[in-house]
């Protein structure tokens, strides 16, 4: 039977059930997608054992103060395809460094973390051919210059076209 023109269809319990199922289906689907993204992205882990890290805090703070008192300056250079390092004293003279480890970390994802051991070149500088992808990086360096404590630095850099911007 055809409905007469201008007559409205009746809203039934079946219509309400369909609307409720569609609404909650969308909510559950969005929640599952967001939970999957949260589970597969950054873990949030900063330290493996927070108690041990808290016990080492004062020791690391004192080492940082001793390092700052030297007034040394470091330079990590990112030329396209190469990472290099230089350490100068307060007067600008080059300090002889035995070895340098450069650790590159993404601020929010461990998937691209990289550790680079720089090699001594003929001119005495330390460098390694290595292509670093563009983006935001946390650059940590540890330079052994012949004393008990290495010279440690950490900085955030933005790379574009293989160079710091």
Short mmCIF file of C-alpha atoms in Angstrom, two decimals:
data_model
loop_
_atom_site.label_atom_id
_atom_site.label_comp_id
_atom_site.label_asym_id
_atom_site.label_seq_id
_atom_site.Cartn_x
_atom_site.Cartn_y
_atom_site.Cartn_z
CA UNK A 1 0.00 0.00 0.00
CA UNK A 2 1.29 3.42 -0.91
CA UNK A 3 1.32 6.25 1.53
CA UNK A 4 -0.67 9.28 0.67
CA UNK A 5 1.29 12.37 -0.25
CA UNK A 6 2.02 14.58 2.75
CA UNK A 7 1.65 11.76 5.31
CA UNK A 8 4.58 11.20 7.64
CA UNK A 9 5.98 7.80 8.53
CA UNK A 10 5.70 6.73 12.13
CA UNK A 11 8.89 6.73 14.27
CA UNK A 12 9.02 3.28 15.81
CA UNK A 13 11.17 1.46 18.33
CA UNK A 14 12.96 -0.18 15.42
CA UNK A 15 14.09 3.24 14.16
CA UNK A 16 15.36 4.14 17.64
CA UNK A 17 17.27 0.84 17.88
CA UNK A 18 18.97 1.48 14.53
CA UNK A 19 19.96 5.04 15.57
CA UNK A 20 21.34 3.81 18.93
CA UNK A 21 23.31 0.99 17.30
CA UNK A 22 24.79 3.38 14.73
CA UNK A 23 25.70 5.96 17.41
CA UNK A 24 27.43 3.48 19.70
CA UNK A 25 29.04 1.75 16.70
CA UNK A 26 30.71 5.02 15.73
CA UNK A 27 31.81 5.70 19.34
CA UNK A 28 33.26 2.21 19.79
CA UNK A 29 35.01 2.32 16.39
CA UNK A 30 36.65 5.67 17.18
CA UNK A 31 37.73 4.41 20.63
CA UNK A 32 39.28 1.27 19.12
CA UNK A 33 41.17 3.32 16.51
CA UNK A 34 42.49 5.74 19.17
CA UNK A 35 43.47 2.86 21.48
CA UNK A 36 45.37 1.22 18.62
CA UNK A 37 47.26 4.45 17.87
CA UNK A 38 48.07 4.90 21.56
CA UNK A 39 49.30 1.34 21.89
CA UNK A 40 51.51 1.39 18.79
CA UNK A 41 53.06 4.84 19.29
CA UNK A 42 55.50 6.14 21.91
CA UNK A 43 55.56 4.10 25.12
CA UNK A 44 56.17 7.09 27.37
CA UNK A 45 59.07 5.29 29.02
CA UNK A 46 61.73 7.81 30.00
CA UNK A 47 63.81 5.74 32.44
CA UNK A 48 63.73 2.02 33.11
CA UNK A 49 63.97 2.34 36.89
CA UNK A 50 62.77 5.64 38.37
CA UNK A 51 64.14 4.83 41.85
CA UNK A 52 67.69 4.36 40.54
CA UNK A 53 67.37 7.51 38.41
CA UNK A 54 66.29 9.53 41.44
CA UNK A 55 69.26 8.25 43.44
CA UNK A 56 71.66 9.31 40.66
CA UNK A 57 70.14 12.79 40.22
CA UNK A 58 72.36 14.68 42.69
CA UNK A 59 75.49 13.00 41.34
CA UNK A 60 74.58 13.98 37.77
CA UNK A 61 73.75 17.54 38.86
CA UNK A 62 77.19 17.91 40.49
CA UNK A 63 78.90 16.54 37.37
CA UNK A 64 76.97 19.09 35.28
CA UNK A 65 78.12 21.94 37.53
CA UNK A 66 81.75 20.80 37.26
CA UNK A 67 81.40 20.63 33.48
CA UNK A 68 79.81 24.12 33.28
CA UNK A 69 82.63 25.59 35.38
CA UNK A 70 85.08 24.73 32.56
CA UNK A 71 83.30 27.17 30.17
CA UNK A 72 83.91 24.84 27.23
CA UNK A 73 81.94 25.05 24.01
CA UNK A 74 80.99 22.13 21.81
CA UNK A 75 79.84 22.12 18.22
CA UNK A 76 78.00 19.27 16.55
CA UNK A 77 77.74 19.95 12.83
CA UNK A 78 75.32 18.34 10.42
CA UNK A 79 76.41 18.87 6.85
CA UNK A 80 74.50 16.90 4.23
CA UNK A 81 75.71 13.31 4.66
CA UNK A 82 78.17 13.99 7.51
CA UNK A 83 78.13 14.48 11.30
CA UNK A 84 81.15 16.18 12.90
CA UNK A 85 82.14 17.35 16.39
CA UNK A 86 84.48 19.92 17.87
CA UNK A 87 85.21 20.89 21.48
CA UNK A 88 86.83 24.23 22.38
CA UNK A 89 87.96 25.68 25.70
CA UNK A 90 86.81 29.08 26.98
CA UNK A 91 89.49 30.86 24.91
CA UNK A 92 88.40 29.13 21.69
CA UNK A 93 91.31 26.69 21.43
CA UNK A 94 90.54 23.17 20.27
CA UNK A 95 90.57 20.48 22.98
CA UNK A 96 91.95 17.07 22.02
CA UNK A 97 89.13 14.53 22.21
CA UNK A 98 89.87 10.79 22.13
CA UNK A 99 86.44 9.61 21.05
CA UNK A 100 82.89 10.90 20.67
CA UNK A 101 79.57 9.10 20.68
CA UNK A 102 76.61 10.98 19.21
CA UNK A 103 73.15 9.65 20.03
CA UNK A 104 70.25 10.91 17.92
CA UNK A 105 66.77 10.49 19.37
CA UNK A 106 63.34 11.57 18.24
CA UNK A 107 61.49 13.39 21.03
CA UNK A 108 58.42 11.18 20.87
CA UNK A 109 59.37 7.94 19.16
CA UNK A 110 62.18 5.44 19.73
CA UNK A 111 61.94 3.85 16.29
CA UNK A 112 64.64 6.04 14.71
CA UNK A 113 67.06 6.32 17.65
CA UNK A 114 70.64 6.04 16.38
CA UNK A 115 74.05 5.88 18.03
CA UNK A 116 77.07 7.07 16.00
CA UNK A 117 80.72 6.56 16.93
CA UNK A 118 82.65 9.38 15.27
CA UNK A 119 86.03 8.62 13.71
CA UNK A 120 89.20 10.70 13.87
CA UNK A 121 90.12 12.31 10.56
CA UNK A 122 93.60 13.27 9.34
CA UNK A 123 93.20 16.89 10.53
CA UNK A 124 92.40 15.69 14.07
CA UNK A 125 88.69 16.43 13.93
CA UNK A 126 86.04 13.82 14.63
CA UNK A 127 83.38 13.03 12.04
CA UNK A 128 81.50 10.26 10.30
CA UNK A 129 79.65 10.03 7.03
CA UNK A 130 76.05 9.57 8.08
CA UNK A 131 72.82 10.91 6.60
CA UNK A 132 70.39 12.24 9.21
CA UNK A 133 66.76 12.60 8.20
CA UNK A 134 65.10 15.98 8.43
CA UNK A 135 63.02 16.79 11.48
CA UNK A 136 63.34 17.41 15.20
CA UNK A 137 66.08 15.49 17.02
CA UNK A 138 67.52 15.35 20.52
CA UNK A 139 71.30 15.19 20.05
CA UNK A 140 73.27 13.76 22.97
CA UNK A 141 77.07 13.69 22.85
CA UNK A 142 79.59 12.00 25.09
CA UNK A 143 83.19 13.09 24.47
CA UNK A 144 86.09 11.24 26.07
CA UNK A 145 88.95 13.70 26.51
CA UNK A 146 91.14 11.60 28.82
CA UNK A 147 89.58 12.32 32.23
CA UNK A 148 87.29 10.20 34.41
CA UNK A 149 84.11 12.06 33.45
CA UNK A 150 83.27 12.52 29.76
CA UNK A 151 82.02 15.85 28.44
CA UNK A 152 78.29 15.24 28.01
CA UNK A 153 75.81 17.48 26.19
CA UNK A 154 72.20 17.26 25.15
CA UNK A 155 70.34 19.62 22.86
CA UNK A 156 67.31 19.71 20.61
CA UNK A 157 67.90 20.59 16.97
CA UNK A 158 65.75 20.95 13.88
CA UNK A 159 67.32 19.60 10.70
CA UNK A 160 66.20 20.57 7.24
CA UNK A 161 68.08 19.65 4.11
CA UNK A 162 70.73 17.91 6.18
CA UNK A 163 71.67 21.07 8.14
CA UNK A 164 70.55 22.69 11.40
CA UNK A 165 67.85 25.36 10.98
#
